[in-house]
Tab-separated table of C-alpha atoms and ligand atoms in Angstrom:
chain	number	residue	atom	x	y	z
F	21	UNK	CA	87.851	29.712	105.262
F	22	UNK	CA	85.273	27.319	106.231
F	23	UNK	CA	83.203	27.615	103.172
F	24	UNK	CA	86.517	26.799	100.537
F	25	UNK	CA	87.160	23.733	102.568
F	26	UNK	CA	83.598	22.381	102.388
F	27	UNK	CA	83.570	22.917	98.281
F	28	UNK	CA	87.112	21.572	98.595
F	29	UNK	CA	86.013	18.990	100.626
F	30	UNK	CA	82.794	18.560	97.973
F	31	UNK	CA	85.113	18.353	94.674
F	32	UNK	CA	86.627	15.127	96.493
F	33	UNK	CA	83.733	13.596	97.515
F	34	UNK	CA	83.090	13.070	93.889
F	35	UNK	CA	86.232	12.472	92.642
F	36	UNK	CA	86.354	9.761	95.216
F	37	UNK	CA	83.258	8.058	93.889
F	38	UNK	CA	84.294	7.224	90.973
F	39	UNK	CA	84.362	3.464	89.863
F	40	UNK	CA	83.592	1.108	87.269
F	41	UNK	CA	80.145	1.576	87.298
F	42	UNK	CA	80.079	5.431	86.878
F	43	UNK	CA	77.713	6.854	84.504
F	44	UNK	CA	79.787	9.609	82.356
F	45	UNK	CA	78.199	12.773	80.865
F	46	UNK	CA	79.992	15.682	79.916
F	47	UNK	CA	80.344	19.166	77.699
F	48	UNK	CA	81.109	18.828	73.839
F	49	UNK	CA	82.515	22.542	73.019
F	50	UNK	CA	85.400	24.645	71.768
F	51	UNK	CA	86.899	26.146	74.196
F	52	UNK	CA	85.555	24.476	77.286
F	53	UNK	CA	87.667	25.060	80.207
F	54	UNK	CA	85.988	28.534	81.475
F	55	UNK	CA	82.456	26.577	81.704
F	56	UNK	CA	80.336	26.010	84.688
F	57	UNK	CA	78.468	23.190	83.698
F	58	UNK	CA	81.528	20.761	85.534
F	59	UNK	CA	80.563	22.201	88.450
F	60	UNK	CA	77.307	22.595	88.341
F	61	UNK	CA	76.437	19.140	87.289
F	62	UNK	CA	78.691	17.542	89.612
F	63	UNK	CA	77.304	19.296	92.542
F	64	UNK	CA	74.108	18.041	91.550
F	65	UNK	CA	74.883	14.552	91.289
F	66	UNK	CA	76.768	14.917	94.752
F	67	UNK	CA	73.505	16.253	96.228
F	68	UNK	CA	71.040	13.809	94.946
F	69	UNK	CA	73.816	10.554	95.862
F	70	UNK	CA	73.961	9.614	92.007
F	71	UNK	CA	77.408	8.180	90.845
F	72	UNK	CA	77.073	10.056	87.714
F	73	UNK	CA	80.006	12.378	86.488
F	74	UNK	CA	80.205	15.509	84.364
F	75	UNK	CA	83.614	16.005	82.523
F	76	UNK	CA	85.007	18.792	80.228
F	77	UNK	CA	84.703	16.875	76.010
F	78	UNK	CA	86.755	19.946	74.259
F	79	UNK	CA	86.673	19.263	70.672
F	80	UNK	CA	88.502	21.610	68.423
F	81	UNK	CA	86.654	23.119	65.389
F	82	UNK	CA	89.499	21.649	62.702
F	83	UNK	CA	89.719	19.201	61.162
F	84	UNK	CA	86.531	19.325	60.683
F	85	UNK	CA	85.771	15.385	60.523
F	86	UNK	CA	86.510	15.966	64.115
F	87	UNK	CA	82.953	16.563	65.744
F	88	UNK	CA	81.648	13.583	63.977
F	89	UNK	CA	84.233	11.366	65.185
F	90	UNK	CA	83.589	12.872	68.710
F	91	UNK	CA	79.888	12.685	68.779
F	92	UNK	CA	80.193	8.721	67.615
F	93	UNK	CA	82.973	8.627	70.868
F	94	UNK	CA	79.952	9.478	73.048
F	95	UNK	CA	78.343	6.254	71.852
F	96	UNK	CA	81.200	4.198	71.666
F	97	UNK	CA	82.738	5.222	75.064
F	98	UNK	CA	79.309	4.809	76.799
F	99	UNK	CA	78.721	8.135	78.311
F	100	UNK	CA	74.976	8.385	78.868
F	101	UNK	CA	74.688	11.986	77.268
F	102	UNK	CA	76.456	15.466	76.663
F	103	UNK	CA	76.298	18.985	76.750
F	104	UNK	CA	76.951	20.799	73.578
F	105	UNK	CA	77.869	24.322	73.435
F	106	UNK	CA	79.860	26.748	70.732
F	107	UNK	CA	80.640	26.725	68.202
F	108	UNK	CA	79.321	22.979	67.891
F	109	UNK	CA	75.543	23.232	68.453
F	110	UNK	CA	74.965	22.685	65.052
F	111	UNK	CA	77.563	20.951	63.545
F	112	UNK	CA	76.496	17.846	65.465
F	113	UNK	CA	73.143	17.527	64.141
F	114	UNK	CA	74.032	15.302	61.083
F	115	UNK	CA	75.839	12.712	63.291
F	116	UNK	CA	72.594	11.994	65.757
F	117	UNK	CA	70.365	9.635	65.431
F	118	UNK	CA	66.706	11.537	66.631
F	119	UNK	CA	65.525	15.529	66.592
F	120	UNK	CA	63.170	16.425	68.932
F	121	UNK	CA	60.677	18.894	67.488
F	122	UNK	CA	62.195	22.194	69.625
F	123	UNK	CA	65.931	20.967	68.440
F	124	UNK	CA	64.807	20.494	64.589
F	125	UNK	CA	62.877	23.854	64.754
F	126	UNK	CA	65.618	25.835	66.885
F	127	UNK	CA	68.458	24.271	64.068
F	128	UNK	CA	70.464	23.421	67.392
F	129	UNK	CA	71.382	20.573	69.808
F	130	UNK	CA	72.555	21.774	72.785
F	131	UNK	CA	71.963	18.476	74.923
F	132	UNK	CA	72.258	14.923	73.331
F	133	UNK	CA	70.877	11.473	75.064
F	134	UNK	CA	72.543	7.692	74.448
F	135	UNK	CA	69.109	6.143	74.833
F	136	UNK	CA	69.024	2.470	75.658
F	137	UNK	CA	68.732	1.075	72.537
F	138	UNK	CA	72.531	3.078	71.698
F	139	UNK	CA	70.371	5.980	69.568
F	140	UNK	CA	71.640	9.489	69.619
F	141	UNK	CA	68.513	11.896	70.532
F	142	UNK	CA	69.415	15.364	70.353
F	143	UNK	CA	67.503	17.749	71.939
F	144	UNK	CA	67.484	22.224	72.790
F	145	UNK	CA	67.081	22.942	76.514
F	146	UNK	CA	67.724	26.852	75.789
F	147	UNK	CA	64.447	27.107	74.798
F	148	UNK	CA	62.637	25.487	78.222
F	149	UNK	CA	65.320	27.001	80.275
F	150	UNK	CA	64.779	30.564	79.217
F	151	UNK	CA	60.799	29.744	79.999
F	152	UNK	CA	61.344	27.888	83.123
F	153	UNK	CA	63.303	31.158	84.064
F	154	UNK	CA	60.622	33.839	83.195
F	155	UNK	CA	58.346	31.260	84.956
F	156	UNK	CA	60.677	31.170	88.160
F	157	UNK	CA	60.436	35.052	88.147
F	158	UNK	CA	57.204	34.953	88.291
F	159	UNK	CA	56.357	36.082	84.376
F	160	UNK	CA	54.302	33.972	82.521
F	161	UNK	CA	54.217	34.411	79.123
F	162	UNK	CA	51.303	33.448	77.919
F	163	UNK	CA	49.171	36.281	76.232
F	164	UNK	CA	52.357	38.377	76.021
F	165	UNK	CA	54.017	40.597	73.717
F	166	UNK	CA	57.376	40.581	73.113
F	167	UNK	CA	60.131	42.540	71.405
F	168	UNK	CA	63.091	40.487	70.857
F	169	UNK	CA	66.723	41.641	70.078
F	170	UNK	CA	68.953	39.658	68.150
F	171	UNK	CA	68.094	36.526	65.572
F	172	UNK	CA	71.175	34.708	66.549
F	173	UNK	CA	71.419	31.291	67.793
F	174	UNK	CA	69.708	32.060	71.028
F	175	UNK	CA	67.149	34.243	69.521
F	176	UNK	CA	65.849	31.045	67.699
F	177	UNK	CA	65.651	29.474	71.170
F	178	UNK	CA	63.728	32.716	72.551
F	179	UNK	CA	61.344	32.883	69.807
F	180	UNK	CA	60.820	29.409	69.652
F	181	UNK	CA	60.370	29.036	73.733
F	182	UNK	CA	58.174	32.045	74.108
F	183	UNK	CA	55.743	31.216	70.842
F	184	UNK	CA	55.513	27.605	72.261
F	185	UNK	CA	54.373	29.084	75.605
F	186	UNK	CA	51.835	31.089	74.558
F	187	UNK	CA	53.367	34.389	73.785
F	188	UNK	CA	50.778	36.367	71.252
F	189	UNK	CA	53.181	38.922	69.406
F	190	UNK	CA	56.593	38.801	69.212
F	191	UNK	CA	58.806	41.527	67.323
F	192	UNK	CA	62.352	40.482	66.266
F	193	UNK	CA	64.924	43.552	65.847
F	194	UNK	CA	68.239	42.553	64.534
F	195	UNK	CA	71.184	44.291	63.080
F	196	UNK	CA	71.245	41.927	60.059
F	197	UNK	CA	67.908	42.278	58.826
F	198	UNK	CA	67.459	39.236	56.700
F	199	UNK	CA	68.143	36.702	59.564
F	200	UNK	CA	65.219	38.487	61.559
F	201	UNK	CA	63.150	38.166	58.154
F	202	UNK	CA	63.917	34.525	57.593
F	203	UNK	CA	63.637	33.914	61.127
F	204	UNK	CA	60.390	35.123	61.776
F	205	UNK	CA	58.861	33.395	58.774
F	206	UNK	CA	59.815	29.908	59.788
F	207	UNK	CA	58.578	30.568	63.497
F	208	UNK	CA	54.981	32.347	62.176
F	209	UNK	CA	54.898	28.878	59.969
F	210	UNK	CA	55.200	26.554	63.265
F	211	UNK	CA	53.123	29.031	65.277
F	212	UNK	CA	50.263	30.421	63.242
F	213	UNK	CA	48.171	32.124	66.141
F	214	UNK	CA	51.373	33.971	67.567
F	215	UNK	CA	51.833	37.015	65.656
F	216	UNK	CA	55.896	37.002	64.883
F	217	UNK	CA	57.344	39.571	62.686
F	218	UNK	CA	60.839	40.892	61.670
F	219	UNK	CA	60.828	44.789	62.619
F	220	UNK	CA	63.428	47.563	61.200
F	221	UNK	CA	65.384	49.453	64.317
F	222	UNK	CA	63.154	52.954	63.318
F	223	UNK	CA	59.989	51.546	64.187
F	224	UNK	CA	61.654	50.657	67.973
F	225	UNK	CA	60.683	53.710	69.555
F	226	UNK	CA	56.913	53.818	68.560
F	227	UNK	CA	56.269	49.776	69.342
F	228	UNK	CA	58.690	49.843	72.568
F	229	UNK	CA	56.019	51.425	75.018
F	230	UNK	CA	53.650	48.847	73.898
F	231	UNK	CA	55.386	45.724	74.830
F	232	UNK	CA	55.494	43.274	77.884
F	233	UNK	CA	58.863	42.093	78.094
F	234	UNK	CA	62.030	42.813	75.729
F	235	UNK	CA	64.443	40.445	75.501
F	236	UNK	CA	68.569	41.139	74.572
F	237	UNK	CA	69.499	38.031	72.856
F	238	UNK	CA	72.172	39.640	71.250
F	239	UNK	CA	76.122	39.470	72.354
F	240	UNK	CA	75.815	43.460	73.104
F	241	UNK	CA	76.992	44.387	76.521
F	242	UNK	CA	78.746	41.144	77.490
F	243	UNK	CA	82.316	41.300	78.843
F	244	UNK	CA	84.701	43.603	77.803
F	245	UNK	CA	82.287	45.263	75.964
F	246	UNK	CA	80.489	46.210	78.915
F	247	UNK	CA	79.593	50.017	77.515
F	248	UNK	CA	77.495	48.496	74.888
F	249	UNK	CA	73.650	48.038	74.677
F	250	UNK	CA	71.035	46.878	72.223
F	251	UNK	CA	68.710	49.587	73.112
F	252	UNK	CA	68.668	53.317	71.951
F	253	UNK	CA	69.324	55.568	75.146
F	254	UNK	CA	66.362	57.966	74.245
F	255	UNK	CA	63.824	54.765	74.496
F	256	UNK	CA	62.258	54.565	77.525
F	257	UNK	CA	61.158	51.258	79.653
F	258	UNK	CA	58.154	52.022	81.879
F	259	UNK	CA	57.276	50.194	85.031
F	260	UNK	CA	55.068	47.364	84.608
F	261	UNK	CA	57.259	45.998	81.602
F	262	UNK	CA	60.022	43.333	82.071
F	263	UNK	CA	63.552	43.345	80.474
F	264	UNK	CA	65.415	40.190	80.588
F	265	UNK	CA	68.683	39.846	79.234
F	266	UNK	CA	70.170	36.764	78.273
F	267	UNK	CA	74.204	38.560	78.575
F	268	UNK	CA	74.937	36.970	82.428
F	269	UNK	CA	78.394	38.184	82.203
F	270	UNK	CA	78.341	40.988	83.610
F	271	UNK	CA	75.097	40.614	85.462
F	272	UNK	CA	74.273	43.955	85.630
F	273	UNK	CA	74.553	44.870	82.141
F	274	UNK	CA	74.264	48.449	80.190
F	275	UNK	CA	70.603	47.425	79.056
F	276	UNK	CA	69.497	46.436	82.610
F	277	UNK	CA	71.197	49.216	84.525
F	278	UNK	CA	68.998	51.545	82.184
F	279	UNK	CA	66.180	49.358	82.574
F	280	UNK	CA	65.839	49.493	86.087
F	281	UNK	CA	66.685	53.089	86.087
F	282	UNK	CA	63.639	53.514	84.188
F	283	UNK	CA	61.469	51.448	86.517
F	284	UNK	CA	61.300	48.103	84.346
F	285	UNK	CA	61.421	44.868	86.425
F	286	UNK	CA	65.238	43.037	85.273
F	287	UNK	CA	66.287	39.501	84.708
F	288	UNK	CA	69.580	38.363	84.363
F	289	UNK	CA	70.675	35.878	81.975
F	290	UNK	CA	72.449	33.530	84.606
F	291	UNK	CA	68.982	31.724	85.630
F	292	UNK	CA	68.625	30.539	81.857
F	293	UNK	CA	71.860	28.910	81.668
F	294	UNK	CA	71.185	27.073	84.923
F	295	UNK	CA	67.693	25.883	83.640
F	296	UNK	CA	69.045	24.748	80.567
F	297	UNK	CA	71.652	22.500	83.093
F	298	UNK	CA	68.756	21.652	84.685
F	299	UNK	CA	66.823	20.287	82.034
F	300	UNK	CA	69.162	18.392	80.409
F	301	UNK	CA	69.789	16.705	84.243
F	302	UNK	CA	66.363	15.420	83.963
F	303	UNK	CA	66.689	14.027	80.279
F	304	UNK	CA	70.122	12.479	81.477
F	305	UNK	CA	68.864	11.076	85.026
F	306	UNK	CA	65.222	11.135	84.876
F	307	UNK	CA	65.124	12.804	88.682
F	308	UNK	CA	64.327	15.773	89.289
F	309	UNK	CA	66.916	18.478	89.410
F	310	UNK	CA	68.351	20.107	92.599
F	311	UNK	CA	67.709	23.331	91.052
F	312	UNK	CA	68.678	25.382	94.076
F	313	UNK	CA	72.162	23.354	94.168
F	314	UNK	CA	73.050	23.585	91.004
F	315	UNK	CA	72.338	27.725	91.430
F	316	UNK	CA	74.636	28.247	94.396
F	317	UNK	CA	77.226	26.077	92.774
F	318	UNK	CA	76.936	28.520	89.563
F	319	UNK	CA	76.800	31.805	92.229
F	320	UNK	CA	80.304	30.343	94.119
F	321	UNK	CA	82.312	30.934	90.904
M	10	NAP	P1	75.093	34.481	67.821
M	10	NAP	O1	74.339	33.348	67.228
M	10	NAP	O2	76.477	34.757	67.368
M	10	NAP	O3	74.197	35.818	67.590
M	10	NAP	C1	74.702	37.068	67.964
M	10	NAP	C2	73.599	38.124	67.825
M	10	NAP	O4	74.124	39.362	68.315
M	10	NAP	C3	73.158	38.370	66.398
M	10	NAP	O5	71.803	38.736	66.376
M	10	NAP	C4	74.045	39.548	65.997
M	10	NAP	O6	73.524	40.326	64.946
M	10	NAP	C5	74.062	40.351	67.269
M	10	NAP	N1	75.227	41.228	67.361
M	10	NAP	C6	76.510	40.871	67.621
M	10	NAP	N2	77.298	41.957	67.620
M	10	NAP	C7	76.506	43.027	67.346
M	10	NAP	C8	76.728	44.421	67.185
M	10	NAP	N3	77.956	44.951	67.327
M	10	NAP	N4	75.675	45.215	66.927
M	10	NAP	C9	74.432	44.702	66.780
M	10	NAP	N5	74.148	43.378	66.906
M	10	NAP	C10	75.176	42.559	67.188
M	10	NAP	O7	75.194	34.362	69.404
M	10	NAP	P2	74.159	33.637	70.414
M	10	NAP	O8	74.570	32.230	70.581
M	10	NAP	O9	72.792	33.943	70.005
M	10	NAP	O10	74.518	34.367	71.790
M	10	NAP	C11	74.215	35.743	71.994
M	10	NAP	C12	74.449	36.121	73.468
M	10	NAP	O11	73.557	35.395	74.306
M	10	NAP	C13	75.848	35.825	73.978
M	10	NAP	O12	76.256	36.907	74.791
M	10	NAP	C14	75.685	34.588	74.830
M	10	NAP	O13	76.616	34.524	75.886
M	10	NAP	C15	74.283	34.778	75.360
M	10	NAP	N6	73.618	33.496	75.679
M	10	NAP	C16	73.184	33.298	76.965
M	10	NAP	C17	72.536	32.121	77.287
M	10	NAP	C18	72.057	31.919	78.692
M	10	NAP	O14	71.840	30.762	79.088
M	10	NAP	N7	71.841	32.972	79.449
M	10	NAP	C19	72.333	31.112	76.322
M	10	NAP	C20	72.794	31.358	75.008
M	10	NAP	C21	73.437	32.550	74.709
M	10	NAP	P3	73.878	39.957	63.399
M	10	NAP	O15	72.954	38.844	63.006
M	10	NAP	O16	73.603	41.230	62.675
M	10	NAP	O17	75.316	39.552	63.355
């Protein structure tokens, strides 16, 4: 059709721009190959005329000197930046150079700089992504409450994100209770006038009516498991509150099928994971992204 030979057509428009004055970014992660950032990237640069190129970096988990040698590569090679994604987010911490506050609090690097000077500034776009998403739906959260599921990886992003924009309670619920403990101690410490507490699944039903938006930041749901959900069946969403969930594969998961069901406005996952692609453009290029671009080439695959 029309459409594959304009993206085909696309692909080798900036393949064919490549030269010696490229500027190379790309995705540190284990595996890589079923990632959309190639494309998503790349589509941006192609729409903005920048001869800057995003490639696949897979780095395998062992050895383990591995990720060190790979993040000094970066440097040495002169790519301008990367992408870092699992199970590597935090193992490349030690090698950089610079934390920026949301990347030391979060305890991950998802996007690292080569700043002009050669420094290695690491930074967490998860946590303005997910916000610039609840922002692009039109939910602000500032003065919210907020039950979030999960105290994961991303749930460190969440909690950070949401407490840095203003949330005023947040309620962490999380299988393992300790890491919703520990988490919400070192959040409440960086954000004293955001209430954030560590809850225990029984008090769920009696705080669930009360809350703004819940958020699913745990792996529950995601393909296969698609018959899977965070949230107790008897619990019921009313309209007026918002249930986002971070899972974008599939996009209508267990949770939001319920949630919409029970007249809760939904968000899907997918918008965070372009934000955070879109962020990390910005830090890379310093122009603005091409936010809709970068979308549709995320929504072709
Ligand atoms: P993670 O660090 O491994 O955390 C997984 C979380 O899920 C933990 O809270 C874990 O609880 C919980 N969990 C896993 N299996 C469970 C089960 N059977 N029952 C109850 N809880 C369970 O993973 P992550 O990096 O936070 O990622 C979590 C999900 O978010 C993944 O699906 C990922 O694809 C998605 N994500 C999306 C975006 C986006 O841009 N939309 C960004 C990041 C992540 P325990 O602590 O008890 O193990």
């Amino acid at each position: 059709s029309s459409l594959i030979t304009r993206s085909r057509l696309k692909d080798e428009t900036v393949m064919a721009t490549i030269s010696g004055k490229t500027n190379m970014v790309g995705l540190i992660g284990w595996p890589v190959g079923h990632s959309v950032s190639p494309a998503m990237h790349n589509a941006a640069f192609a729409a903005l005329g920048l001869d800057w190129c995003y490639v696949p970096l897979p780095v395998p988990v062992e050895p383990a000197a591995r990720i060190g040698e790979a993040v000094q590569g970066v440097r040495a090679l002169g790519l301008r930046g990367t992408n870092v994604t699992v199970p590597h987010k935090q193992a490349v911490m030690p090698h950089l150079d610079r934390l920026t506050p949301a990347a030391q609090a979060i305890g991950a690097v998802n996007t690292i700089k080569v700043e002009a000077d050669g420094a290695l500034s690491g930074d967490n776009t998860d946590a303005r992504g997910f916000v610039a998403d609840l922002q692009d739906h039109e939910v602000d959260p500032a003065g919210k409450s907020v039950i979030v599921l999960g105290a994961g990886g991303s749930a460190r992003a969440v909690v950070y994100g949401l407490a840095a924009a203003g949330c005023t309670a947040i309620a962490i619920f999380n299988r393992t209770q300790d890491k919703a403990t520990s988490l919400a101690a070192q959040m409440q410490a960086l954000f004293p006038r955001c209430s954030i507490t560590a809850q225990t699944g029984e008090q769920l039903p009696a705080l669930a009516s009360q809350f703004d938006l819940v958020v699913n930041t745990t792996s529950l749901g995601m393909t296969p498991q698609v018959d899977t959900t965070p949230w107790p069946d008897e619990v019921a969403f009313h309209a007026g509150q918002v249930v986002y969930d971070l899972v974008y594969n599939p996009r209508q998961t267990r949770l939001l099928q319920k949630a919409t069901a029970d007249g809760a406005h939904t968000i899907s996952g997918i918008g965070m994971l372009i934000w955070q692609g879109a962020i990390a453009f910005e830090i890379w290029t310093g122009q603005k992204p091409p936010v809709d671009v970068m979308r549709a080439a995320v929504e072709k695959r």
